[in-house]
CSV table of N, CA and C in Angstrom, one decimal:
chain,number,residue,atom,x,y,z
A,16,UNK,N,0.8,-1.2,0.1
A,16,UNK,CA,0.2,0.1,0.3
A,16,UNK,C,0.9,1.0,0.3
A,17,UNK,N,0.6,2.3,-0.7
A,17,UNK,CA,1.5,3.9,-0.9
A,17,UNK,C,0.1,4.4,-0.8
A,18,UNK,N,1.2,5.4,0.2
A,18,UNK,CA,-0.7,6.2,0.2
A,18,UNK,C,0.2,7.9,-0.1
A,19,UNK,N,-0.2,8.6,-1.1
A,19,UNK,CA,-0.1,10.2,-1.5
A,19,UNK,C,1.7,9.7,-2.2
A,20,UNK,N,1.6,9.2,-3.0
A,20,UNK,CA,3.0,9.0,-4.2
A,20,UNK,C,2.4,10.6,-4.7
A,21,UNK,N,3.6,11.2,-5.6
A,21,UNK,CA,3.1,12.0,-6.5
A,21,UNK,C,4.5,11.8,-6.9
A,22,UNK,N,4.4,10.6,-8.4
A,22,UNK,CA,5.3,10.6,-9.2
A,22,UNK,C,5.3,11.3,-10.6
A,23,UNK,N,6.5,12.0,-10.6
A,23,UNK,CA,7.0,12.8,-12.4
A,23,UNK,C,7.7,12.0,-12.8
A,24,UNK,N,7.1,11.0,-14.0
A,24,UNK,CA,7.1,10.6,-16.1
A,24,UNK,C,8.3,11.1,-15.9
A,25,UNK,N,9.1,11.1,-16.4
A,25,UNK,CA,9.3,12.0,-17.8
A,25,UNK,C,11.2,12.2,-18.1
A,26,UNK,N,11.4,11.8,-19.6
A,26,UNK,CA,12.5,11.9,-19.9
A,26,UNK,C,12.8,11.9,-19.7
A,27,UNK,N,15.2,12.2,-19.7
A,27,UNK,CA,15.3,12.5,-19.8
A,27,UNK,C,16.2,13.5,-20.7
A,28,UNK,N,16.9,14.4,-21.2
A,28,UNK,CA,17.7,15.2,-22.5
A,28,UNK,C,18.0,14.2,-24.1
A,29,UNK,N,18.2,13.0,-23.4
A,29,UNK,CA,18.0,12.1,-24.1
A,29,UNK,C,17.3,11.2,-24.3
A,30,UNK,N,16.3,10.8,-23.9
A,30,UNK,CA,14.9,10.8,-24.0
A,30,UNK,C,15.0,9.8,-22.9
A,31,UNK,N,15.4,8.8,-22.3
A,31,UNK,CA,15.4,7.4,-21.5
A,31,UNK,C,14.8,8.1,-20.2
A,32,UNK,N,13.3,7.5,-20.0
A,32,UNK,CA,12.6,7.6,-19.1
A,32,UNK,C,12.9,7.2,-17.6
A,33,UNK,N,13.1,8.2,-17.0
A,33,UNK,CA,13.2,8.4,-15.2
A,33,UNK,C,12.4,6.8,-15.1
A,34,UNK,N,11.8,6.6,-15.8
A,34,UNK,CA,11.1,4.9,-14.5
A,34,UNK,C,11.7,3.6,-14.7
A,35,UNK,N,12.5,3.3,-15.8
A,35,UNK,CA,13.8,2.3,-16.4
A,35,UNK,C,15.2,2.4,-15.9
A,36,UNK,N,15.0,1.1,-15.2
A,36,UNK,CA,16.2,1.5,-13.5
A,36,UNK,C,17.1,0.0,-14.5
A,37,UNK,N,17.6,0.4,-15.5
A,37,UNK,CA,18.6,-0.7,-15.7
A,37,UNK,C,20.0,0.0,-15.9
A,38,UNK,N,21.0,-0.5,-15.8
A,38,UNK,CA,22.4,0.2,-15.9
A,38,UNK,C,23.2,0.1,-17.4
A,39,UNK,N,22.9,1.6,-17.2
A,39,UNK,CA,23.8,2.1,-18.5
A,39,UNK,C,24.9,1.5,-18.6
A,40,UNK,N,25.4,1.1,-19.7
A,40,UNK,CA,26.2,0.3,-20.9
A,40,UNK,C,27.6,1.8,-19.8
A,41,UNK,N,29.0,0.6,-19.9
A,41,UNK,CA,30.3,1.4,-19.2
A,41,UNK,C,31.3,1.4,-20.1
A,42,UNK,N,31.8,3.0,-19.8
A,42,UNK,CA,32.2,3.3,-21.3
A,42,UNK,C,33.2,3.3,-22.1
A,43,UNK,N,33.4,3.4,-23.9
A,43,UNK,CA,34.5,2.8,-23.7
A,43,UNK,C,35.8,2.6,-23.6
A,44,UNK,N,37.0,2.2,-23.0
A,44,UNK,CA,37.6,1.8,-23.0
A,44,UNK,C,37.3,2.0,-20.7
A,45,UNK,N,37.0,1.7,-20.8
A,45,UNK,CA,37.0,2.5,-18.6
A,45,UNK,C,37.3,1.4,-18.3
A,46,UNK,N,37.1,1.2,-17.3
A,46,UNK,CA,38.3,-0.1,-16.9
A,46,UNK,C,37.1,-1.3,-16.6
A,47,UNK,N,37.9,-2.9,-16.8
A,47,UNK,CA,36.9,-3.8,-16.6
A,47,UNK,C,36.5,-3.8,-14.5
A,48,UNK,N,35.5,-4.4,-14.7
A,48,UNK,CA,35.3,-4.7,-13.9
A,48,UNK,C,35.0,-5.9,-12.9
A,49,UNK,N,35.9,-5.7,-11.4
A,49,UNK,CA,36.7,-6.7,-10.6
A,49,UNK,C,36.8,-7.9,-10.8
A,50,UNK,N,37.2,-9.0,-11.1
A,50,UNK,CA,36.9,-10.5,-11.6
A,50,UNK,C,36.8,-11.3,-9.3
A,51,UNK,N,35.1,-12.3,-9.6
A,51,UNK,CA,35.2,-12.4,-8.2
A,51,UNK,C,33.8,-13.6,-8.9
A,52,UNK,N,33.4,-13.9,-7.8
A,52,UNK,CA,32.2,-15.2,-8.1
A,52,UNK,C,30.5,-14.2,-8.9
A,53,UNK,N,30.8,-14.7,-9.3
A,53,UNK,CA,29.4,-14.7,-9.5
A,53,UNK,C,28.3,-13.8,-9.1
A,54,UNK,N,27.5,-12.7,-9.2
A,54,UNK,CA,26.1,-12.6,-7.8
A,54,UNK,C,25.3,-12.6,-8.6
A,55,UNK,N,24.3,-12.6,-7.4
A,55,UNK,CA,23.0,-13.6,-8.4
A,55,UNK,C,22.4,-12.3,-8.3
A,56,UNK,N,21.6,-12.3,-9.7
A,56,UNK,CA,20.0,-10.9,-9.8
A,56,UNK,C,19.2,-10.8,-8.0
A,57,UNK,N,18.5,-10.0,-7.7
A,57,UNK,CA,17.9,-10.2,-7.4
A,57,UNK,C,16.1,-10.0,-7.4
A,58,UNK,N,15.8,-10.4,-7.0
A,58,UNK,CA,14.1,-11.2,-8.2
A,58,UNK,C,13.3,-11.0,-7.1
A,59,UNK,N,12.8,-10.1,-6.8
A,59,UNK,CA,11.5,-8.9,-6.5
A,59,UNK,C,9.8,-9.1,-7.1
A,60,UNK,N,8.6,-10.7,-6.6
A,60,UNK,CA,7.5,-10.4,-7.3
A,60,UNK,C,7.0,-9.4,-5.7
A,61,UNK,N,5.6,-8.9,-7.2
A,61,UNK,CA,4.8,-8.2,-6.3
A,61,UNK,C,3.5,-8.6,-7.2
A,62,UNK,N,2.4,-8.9,-5.8
A,62,UNK,CA,1.6,-10.1,-6.9
A,62,UNK,C,0.6,-8.7,-5.8
A,63,UNK,N,0.1,-7.6,-5.2
A,63,UNK,CA,-0.9,-6.9,-5.9
A,63,UNK,C,-0.1,-4.9,-4.9
A,64,UNK,N,-0.4,-3.9,-5.4
A,64,UNK,CA,-0.1,-3.0,-5.0
A,64,UNK,C,-1.4,-2.1,-5.0
A,65,UNK,N,-1.6,-1.0,-4.1
A,65,UNK,CA,-2.7,-0.5,-3.5
A,65,UNK,C,-2.8,1.3,-3.5
A,66,UNK,N,-2.8,1.7,-4.2
A,66,UNK,CA,-2.7,3.8,-4.2
A,66,UNK,C,-3.6,3.9,-3.4
A,67,UNK,N,-3.5,4.7,-2.5
A,67,UNK,CA,-4.4,5.8,-1.7
A,67,UNK,C,-4.0,7.3,-2.2
A,68,UNK,N,-4.9,8.4,-2.7
A,68,UNK,CA,-4.9,9.0,-2.9
A,68,UNK,C,-3.5,9.0,-3.6
A,69,UNK,N,-2.7,10.9,-4.3
A,69,UNK,CA,-1.8,10.8,-4.5
A,69,UNK,C,-2.2,11.7,-6.4
A,70,UNK,N,-0.2,12.0,-6.5
A,70,UNK,CA,-1.2,12.5,-8.3
A,70,UNK,C,0.4,11.8,-8.9
A,71,UNK,N,0.1,11.7,-10.4
A,71,UNK,CA,1.3,11.0,-11.6
A,71,UNK,C,0.9,12.5,-12.2
A,72,UNK,N,2.2,12.9,-12.9
A,72,UNK,CA,2.5,14.1,-14.4
A,72,UNK,C,3.5,13.3,-14.4
A,73,UNK,N,3.1,13.4,-15.8
A,73,UNK,CA,4.0,12.3,-17.0
A,73,UNK,C,3.6,14.1,-17.8
A,74,UNK,N,4.8,13.7,-18.1
A,74,UNK,CA,5.6,15.1,-19.2
A,74,UNK,C,6.9,14.3,-20.1
A,75,UNK,N,5.9,15.4,-22.0
A,75,UNK,CA,6.7,14.1,-22.9
A,75,UNK,C,8.0,14.7,-22.7
A,76,UNK,N,8.8,15.9,-22.3
A,76,UNK,CA,10.3,15.9,-22.7
A,76,UNK,C,10.3,17.2,-21.3
A,77,UNK,N,11.6,16.4,-21.5
A,77,UNK,CA,12.4,17.6,-20.2
A,77,UNK,C,12.3,18.7,-20.2
A,78,UNK,N,11.6,19.9,-20.6
A,78,UNK,CA,11.0,21.3,-20.9
A,78,UNK,C,9.3,21.3,-21.3
A,79,UNK,N,8.8,20.1,-20.9
A,79,UNK,CA,7.4,19.8,-21.5
A,79,UNK,C,6.3,20.3,-20.0
A,80,UNK,N,4.9,20.4,-20.8
A,80,UNK,CA,4.6,20.8,-19.3
A,80,UNK,C,3.9,19.4,-18.7
A,81,UNK,N,3.7,19.8,-17.9
A,81,UNK,CA,2.9,18.5,-17.5
A,81,UNK,C,1.4,18.0,-17.4
A,82,UNK,N,0.9,16.8,-18.0
A,82,UNK,CA,0.0,16.1,-17.5
A,82,UNK,C,-0.5,15.7,-16.4
A,83,UNK,N,-1.1,16.4,-15.3
A,83,UNK,CA,-1.4,15.3,-14.0
A,83,UNK,C,-3.0,14.7,-13.9
A,84,UNK,N,-2.4,13.3,-13.1
A,84,UNK,CA,-3.9,13.1,-13.0
A,84,UNK,C,-3.9,12.2,-11.5
A,85,UNK,N,-4.8,12.9,-11.1
A,85,UNK,CA,-4.8,12.5,-9.4
A,85,UNK,C,-5.5,11.5,-9.7
A,86,UNK,N,-5.2,11.1,-8.5
A,86,UNK,CA,-5.6,8.9,-8.1
A,86,UNK,C,-6.3,9.4,-7.1
A,87,UNK,N,-7.6,8.6,-6.6
A,87,UNK,CA,-8.1,9.1,-5.6
A,87,UNK,C,-7.9,7.1,-5.0
A,88,UNK,N,-8.3,6.2,-6.1
A,88,UNK,CA,-8.0,5.2,-5.4
A,88,UNK,C,-7.2,4.6,-6.5
A,89,UNK,N,-5.9,3.4,-6.8
A,89,UNK,CA,-5.7,2.3,-7.5
A,89,UNK,C,-5.4,1.6,-6.8
A,90,UNK,N,-6.5,-0.1,-7.2
A,90,UNK,CA,-6.2,-1.3,-6.6
A,90,UNK,C,-5.4,-1.9,-8.0
A,91,UNK,N,-4.0,-3.2,-7.6
A,91,UNK,CA,-4.0,-3.8,-9.1
A,91,UNK,C,-3.2,-5.1,-8.5
A,92,UNK,N,-3.6,-6.2,-8.7
A,92,UNK,CA,-3.2,-7.9,-7.8
A,92,UNK,C,-3.3,-8.0,-10.1
A,93,UNK,N,-1.9,-9.1,-9.4
A,93,UNK,CA,-0.6,-9.6,-10.4
A,93,UNK,C,-0.8,-11.4,-10.3
A,94,UNK,N,-1.6,-12.1,-9.6
A,94,UNK,CA,-0.9,-12.9,-9.8
A,94,UNK,C,-0.8,-14.2,-10.2
A,95,UNK,N,0.9,-14.7,-10.5
A,95,UNK,CA,1.1,-15.2,-11.6
A,95,UNK,C,0.3,-17.1,-12.3
A,96,UNK,N,-1.1,-17.2,-11.4
A,96,UNK,CA,-1.8,-18.3,-12.1
A,96,UNK,C,-3.4,-17.7,-12.1
A,97,UNK,N,-3.6,-16.3,-11.5
A,97,UNK,CA,-5.2,-16.1,-11.9
A,97,UNK,C,-5.2,-14.5,-12.1
A,98,UNK,N,-6.0,-14.1,-12.0
A,98,UNK,CA,-6.3,-13.6,-13.4
A,98,UNK,C,-5.6,-12.0,-12.7
A,99,UNK,N,-5.3,-10.9,-13.6
A,99,UNK,CA,-5.4,-9.6,-13.8
A,99,UNK,C,-5.9,-8.8,-13.2
A,100,UNK,N,-5.9,-8.3,-12.4
A,100,UNK,CA,-6.4,-7.4,-12.4
A,100,UNK,C,-6.6,-5.3,-12.0
A,101,UNK,N,-7.4,-4.1,-12.6
A,101,UNK,CA,-6.6,-3.5,-12.1
A,101,UNK,C,-8.6,-2.4,-12.0
A,102,UNK,N,-8.0,-1.7,-10.8
A,102,UNK,CA,-9.3,-0.2,-10.6
A,102,UNK,C,-8.8,0.7,-10.0
A,103,UNK,N,-9.4,1.6,-10.3
A,103,UNK,CA,-8.9,3.1,-10.2
A,103,UNK,C,-10.4,4.4,-11.0
A,104,UNK,N,-9.3,5.0,-9.5
A,104,UNK,CA,-10.0,6.5,-9.6
A,104,UNK,C,-10.0,7.7,-9.4
A,105,UNK,N,-10.5,8.9,-10.6
A,105,UNK,CA,-8.9,9.7,-10.7
A,105,UNK,C,-10.0,10.5,-11.5
A,106,UNK,N,-8.8,12.0,-11.5
A,106,UNK,CA,-9.5,12.6,-12.2
A,106,UNK,C,-7.9,13.4,-13.6
A,107,UNK,N,-8.3,13.2,-14.4
A,107,UNK,CA,-7.4,13.8,-15.3
A,107,UNK,C,-7.6,15.0,-16.4
A,108,UNK,N,-7.6,16.3,-16.1
A,108,UNK,CA,-7.5,17.4,-17.8
A,108,UNK,C,-8.9,17.9,-16.6
A,109,UNK,N,-9.1,17.5,-15.7
A,109,UNK,CA,-10.4,18.1,-15.0
A,109,UNK,C,-12.0,17.6,-15.2
A,110,UNK,N,-11.8,16.1,-16.0
A,110,UNK,CA,-12.0,15.8,-15.6
A,110,UNK,C,-12.7,13.8,-15.2
A,111,UNK,N,-13.3,14.0,-14.0
A,111,UNK,CA,-13.4,12.5,-13.2
A,111,UNK,C,-12.9,11.5,-14.2
A,112,UNK,N,-12.4,9.9,-13.5
A,112,UNK,CA,-13.0,9.3,-14.7
A,112,UNK,C,-13.1,7.7,-13.8
A,113,UNK,N,-12.9,7.3,-14.0
A,113,UNK,CA,-12.8,5.4,-13.5
A,113,UNK,C,-12.4,4.4,-14.8
A,114,UNK,N,-12.7,3.0,-14.0
A,114,UNK,CA,-11.6,2.0,-15.4
A,114,UNK,C,-11.2,0.9,-14.5
A,115,UNK,N,-11.3,-0.1,-15.0
A,115,UNK,CA,-11.8,-1.6,-14.3
A,115,UNK,C,-11.3,-2.5,-15.0
A,116,UNK,N,-10.0,-2.8,-15.0
A,116,UNK,CA,-10.0,-4.0,-16.2
A,116,UNK,C,-9.5,-5.4,-15.5
A,117,UNK,N,-9.9,-6.5,-16.3
A,117,UNK,CA,-9.6,-8.0,-15.7
A,117,UNK,C,-9.2,-8.6,-17.4
A,118,UNK,N,-7.3,-9.2,-17.0
A,118,UNK,CA,-7.0,-10.3,-17.6
A,118,UNK,C,-7.1,-11.5,-17.5
A,119,UNK,N,-6.8,-12.4,-18.9
A,119,UNK,CA,-6.5,-13.9,-18.1
A,119,UNK,C,-5.3,-14.0,-17.0
A,120,UNK,N,-4.9,-15.1,-17.5
A,120,UNK,CA,-3.6,-15.4,-15.9
A,120,UNK,C,-2.4,-14.4,-16.6
A,121,UNK,N,-1.2,-13.8,-16.1
A,121,UNK,CA,-0.1,-12.9,-17.0
A,121,UNK,C,0.7,-14.5,-17.5
A,122,UNK,N,0.7,-15.6,-16.5
A,122,UNK,CA,1.4,-16.5,-16.9
A,122,UNK,C,1.0,-17.0,-18.6
A,123,UNK,N,-0.4,-17.1,-18.8
A,123,UNK,CA,-1.7,-16.9,-19.9
A,123,UNK,C,-0.7,-16.8,-21.5
A,124,UNK,N,0.0,-15.4,-21.2
A,124,UNK,CA,-0.4,-15.0,-22.2
A,124,UNK,C,0.3,-15.1,-23.1
A,125,UNK,N,0.1,-15.2,-24.4
A,125,UNK,CA,1.0,-15.4,-25.4
A,125,UNK,C,1.0,-16.8,-25.6
A,126,UNK,N,0.1,-17.6,-25.0
A,126,UNK,CA,0.2,-18.9,-24.6
A,126,UNK,C,-0.6,-19.9,-26.1
A,127,UNK,N,-1.0,-21.1,-26.5
A,127,UNK,CA,-2.3,-21.6,-27.0
A,127,UNK,C,-3.3,-21.2,-27.2
A,128,UNK,N,-4.0,-21.5,-25.6
A,128,UNK,CA,-5.3,-20.5,-25.5
A,128,UNK,C,-5.0,-19.3,-25.1
A,129,UNK,N,-6.4,-18.8,-25.8
A,129,UNK,CA,-7.4,-17.6,-26.1
A,129,UNK,C,-6.7,-16.8,-24.3
A,130,UNK,N,-6.2,-15.4,-25.2
A,130,UNK,CA,-6.1,-14.5,-23.3
A,130,UNK,C,-7.0,-13.4,-24.0
A,131,UNK,N,-7.7,-12.5,-22.9
A,131,UNK,CA,-8.8,-12.5,-22.9
A,131,UNK,C,-8.4,-11.6,-22.4
A,132,UNK,N,-9.3,-9.9,-22.9
A,132,UNK,CA,-9.2,-8.6,-21.7
A,132,UNK,C,-10.4,-8.1,-21.0
A,133,UNK,N,-10.8,-7.6,-20.7
A,133,UNK,CA,-12.2,-6.7,-20.8
A,133,UNK,C,-11.8,-5.5,-19.7
A,134,UNK,N,-12.5,-4.9,-20.2
A,134,UNK,CA,-12.7,-3.2,-19.1
A,134,UNK,C,-13.3,-2.4,-19.5
A,135,UNK,N,-14.1,-2.0,-18.1
A,135,UNK,CA,-15.2,-1.4,-18.2
A,135,UNK,C,-14.6,0.8,-17.8
A,136,UNK,N,-14.7,1.1,-18.7
A,136,UNK,CA,-14.3,3.0,-18.4
A,136,UNK,C,-15.5,3.4,-19.0
A,137,UNK,N,-15.1,5.4,-18.1
A,137,UNK,CA,-16.3,6.2,-17.5
A,137,UNK,C,-15.5,7.9,-17.7
A,138,UNK,N,-15.5,7.8,-17.7
A,138,UNK,CA,-15.3,9.4,-19.0
A,138,UNK,C,-16.2,10.5,-18.7
A,139,UNK,N,-16.2,11.7,-19.0
A,139,UNK,CA,-17.7,12.5,-18.7
A,139,UNK,C,-18.6,12.2,-19.0
A,140,UNK,N,-18.9,11.5,-18.3
A,140,UNK,CA,-20.5,10.9,-18.6
A,140,UNK,C,-21.4,9.7,-19.1
A,141,UNK,N,-19.5,9.7,-20.4
A,141,UNK,CA,-19.5,8.4,-21.1
A,141,UNK,C,-19.1,6.8,-20.5
A,142,UNK,N,-19.7,5.5,-20.3
A,142,UNK,CA,-19.4,4.2,-19.8
A,142,UNK,C,-19.2,3.0,-20.9
A,143,UNK,N,-17.9,3.0,-21.1
A,143,UNK,CA,-17.7,2.0,-22.2
A,143,UNK,C,-17.0,0.4,-21.6
A,144,UNK,N,-17.7,-0.4,-22.2
A,144,UNK,CA,-17.2,-2.1,-22.4
A,144,UNK,C,-16.5,-2.6,-23.3
A,145,UNK,N,-15.3,-2.2,-22.5
A,145,UNK,CA,-14.6,-3.5,-23.5
A,145,UNK,C,-13.7,-4.6,-23.8
A,146,UNK,N,-14.0,-5.3,-24.9
A,146,UNK,CA,-14.0,-6.8,-24.6
A,146,UNK,C,-12.8,-7.2,-25.4
A,147,UNK,N,-11.2,-7.6,-25.7
A,147,UNK,CA,-10.9,-8.7,-26.5
A,147,UNK,C,-9.9,-9.9,-25.7
A,148,UNK,N,-10.0,-10.3,-27.2
A,148,UNK,CA,-9.9,-11.8,-26.7
A,148,UNK,C,-7.9,-12.1,-27.9
A,149,UNK,N,-7.4,-11.9,-27.2
A,149,UNK,CA,-6.1,-12.8,-27.7
A,149,UNK,C,-5.5,-13.6,-28.7
A,150,UNK,N,-5.3,-14.4,-29.5
A,150,UNK,CA,-4.7,-15.6,-30.1
A,150,UNK,C,-3.6,-15.5,-31.0
A,151,UNK,N,-3.0,-15.6,-31.2
A,151,UNK,CA,-2.4,-15.1,-33.0
A,151,UNK,C,-2.5,-14.1,-33.2
A,152,UNK,N,-2.9,-13.2,-32.5
A,152,UNK,CA,-2.8,-11.6,-32.4
A,152,UNK,C,-5.0,-11.3,-31.4
A,153,UNK,N,-5.0,-9.9,-32.2
A,153,UNK,CA,-6.3,-10.0,-32.1
A,153,UNK,C,-6.8,-10.9,-32.6
A,154,UNK,N,-8.2,-11.6,-32.2
A,154,UNK,CA,-9.2,-12.3,-32.1
A,154,UNK,C,-10.5,-12.1,-32.2
A,155,UNK,N,-11.3,-11.3,-31.3
A,155,UNK,CA,-12.5,-10.8,-31.2
A,155,UNK,C,-12.7,-9.8,-30.5
A,156,UNK,N,-13.2,-8.7,-31.3
A,156,UNK,CA,-12.8,-7.4,-30.5
A,156,UNK,C,-15.2,-7.0,-30.0
A,157,UNK,N,-15.0,-6.6,-28.7
A,157,UNK,CA,-16.3,-6.2,-28.8
A,157,UNK,C,-16.1,-4.8,-28.0
A,158,UNK,N,-17.4,-4.2,-28.8
A,158,UNK,CA,-17.7,-3.1,-27.0
A,158,UNK,C,-18.5,-2.4,-27.5
A,159,UNK,N,-19.7,-2.0,-26.0
A,159,UNK,CA,-20.5,-1.7,-25.6
A,159,UNK,C,-20.4,0.1,-24.7
A,160,UNK,N,-21.2,1.0,-25.4
A,160,UNK,CA,-20.8,2.1,-24.9
A,160,UNK,C,-22.5,2.2,-24.0
A,161,UNK,N,-23.2,2.4,-22.4
A,161,UNK,CA,-24.1,2.8,-22.3
A,161,UNK,C,-24.2,4.3,-22.7
A,162,UNK,N,-25.6,4.8,-22.4
A,162,UNK,CA,-25.8,5.8,-21.6
A,162,UNK,C,-25.5,7.2,-21.4
A,163,UNK,N,-25.2,8.3,-22.4
A,163,UNK,CA,-24.0,9.2,-22.2
A,163,UNK,C,-25.1,11.2,-22.8
A,164,UNK,N,-24.7,11.5,-21.4
A,164,UNK,CA,-24.7,12.7,-21.8
A,164,UNK,C,-23.6,12.9,-22.7
A,165,UNK,N,-23.3,14.2,-24.1
A,165,UNK,CA,-22.4,14.1,-25.0
A,165,UNK,C,-22.9,15.8,-24.5
A,166,UNK,N,-22.9,16.8,-24.3
A,166,UNK,CA,-23.5,17.8,-24.7
A,166,UNK,C,-22.3,18.1,-24.3
A,167,UNK,N,-22.0,18.4,-23.3
A,167,UNK,CA,-19.9,19.1,-23.2
A,167,UNK,C,-19.0,18.9,-24.6
A,168,UNK,N,-19.3,18.3,-24.9
A,168,UNK,CA,-18.6,17.9,-26.7
A,168,UNK,C,-19.3,18.3,-27.9
A,169,UNK,N,-21.0,19.0,-27.7
A,169,UNK,CA,-21.6,19.5,-28.8
A,169,UNK,C,-23.1,18.9,-28.4
A,170,UNK,N,-23.3,20.6,-28.4
A,170,UNK,CA,-25.0,20.5,-27.6
A,170,UNK,C,-26.0,19.9,-27.9
A,171,UNK,N,-25.7,19.8,-27.2
A,171,UNK,CA,-27.7,18.5,-27.5
A,171,UNK,C,-27.5,17.5,-27.7
A,172,UNK,N,-26.1,16.7,-28.1
A,172,UNK,CA,-25.1,15.6,-28.8
A,172,UNK,C,-25.7,14.4,-26.8
A,173,UNK,N,-26.7,13.1,-27.4
A,173,UNK,CA,-26.8,12.2,-26.1
A,173,UNK,C,-26.3,10.7,-26.7
A,174,UNK,N,-26.3,9.8,-26.0
A,174,UNK,CA,-25.3,9.0,-26.8
A,174,UNK,C,-26.5,7.9,-25.7
A,175,UNK,N,-28.0,7.0,-26.8
A,175,UNK,CA,-28.3,6.2,-25.9
A,175,UNK,C,-27.8,4.8,-25.7
A,176,UNK,N,-27.3,4.3,-27.2
A,176,UNK,CA,-26.9,3.3,-26.3
A,176,UNK,C,-25.8,3.2,-27.6
A,177,UNK,N,-24.4,1.8,-27.8
A,177,UNK,CA,-24.1,1.5,-29.4
A,177,UNK,C,-23.3,0.4,-28.7
A,178,UNK,N,-23.9,0.4,-29.7
A,178,UNK,CA,-22.9,-2.0,-29.3
A,178,UNK,C,-22.1,-2.9,-31.0
A,179,UNK,N,-21.1,-2.7,-30.7
A,179,UNK,CA,-20.5,-2.9,-31.5
A,179,UNK,C,-19.8,-4.4,-31.9
A,180,UNK,N,-19.2,-5.3,-32.4
A,180,UNK,CA,-18.4,-6.1,-32.2
A,180,UNK,C,-17.6,-7.0,-33.3
A,181,UNK,N,-16.6,-7.1,-33.5
A,181,UNK,CA,-15.3,-7.9,-35.0
A,181,UNK,C,-15.0,-9.2,-34.6
A,182,UNK,N,-15.3,-10.0,-35.5
A,182,UNK,CA,-14.9,-11.5,-35.3
A,182,UNK,C,-13.5,-11.7,-35.4
A,183,UNK,N,-13.0,-10.6,-36.7
A,183,UNK,CA,-11.9,-10.2,-36.6
A,183,UNK,C,-11.6,-9.0,-36.6
A,184,UNK,N,-9.9,-8.6,-36.9
A,184,UNK,CA,-9.5,-7.7,-37.0
A,184,UNK,C,-8.8,-7.0,-38.5
């Protein structure tokens, strides 16, 4: 559980994101590392994560203005053998949003059996449900949009419902 994080995700002058933690390559001509017994890599397993309050600022460049996402709550879990789930509530660009998504087990991604993704999204009075099944590329897609007042985008615009599906893309 992380309470009130204040994260800034941004690239440096060379375009490398500050969220990438790989060690940089040794410069040419640098002395070799001392020899010794090989060191084991540290293994970290994260089964679930919860954010309570906080914000995430994303910059597209070192001097670009940041897009700020205020997080009311975010929970995510990805047990190796079970379905991965994420749920979030917050505000971005002045609009409240909700996101809920469930996928098949992460260890099954890229396997022989189809891998499914289901997501519900709500923003600016619009709610949508998306279903996707992957097996050697997108296999099936379905989209459902519920009733929404879209007057903020165009006065008088209102969506009653929309359903679309495709067996293949």
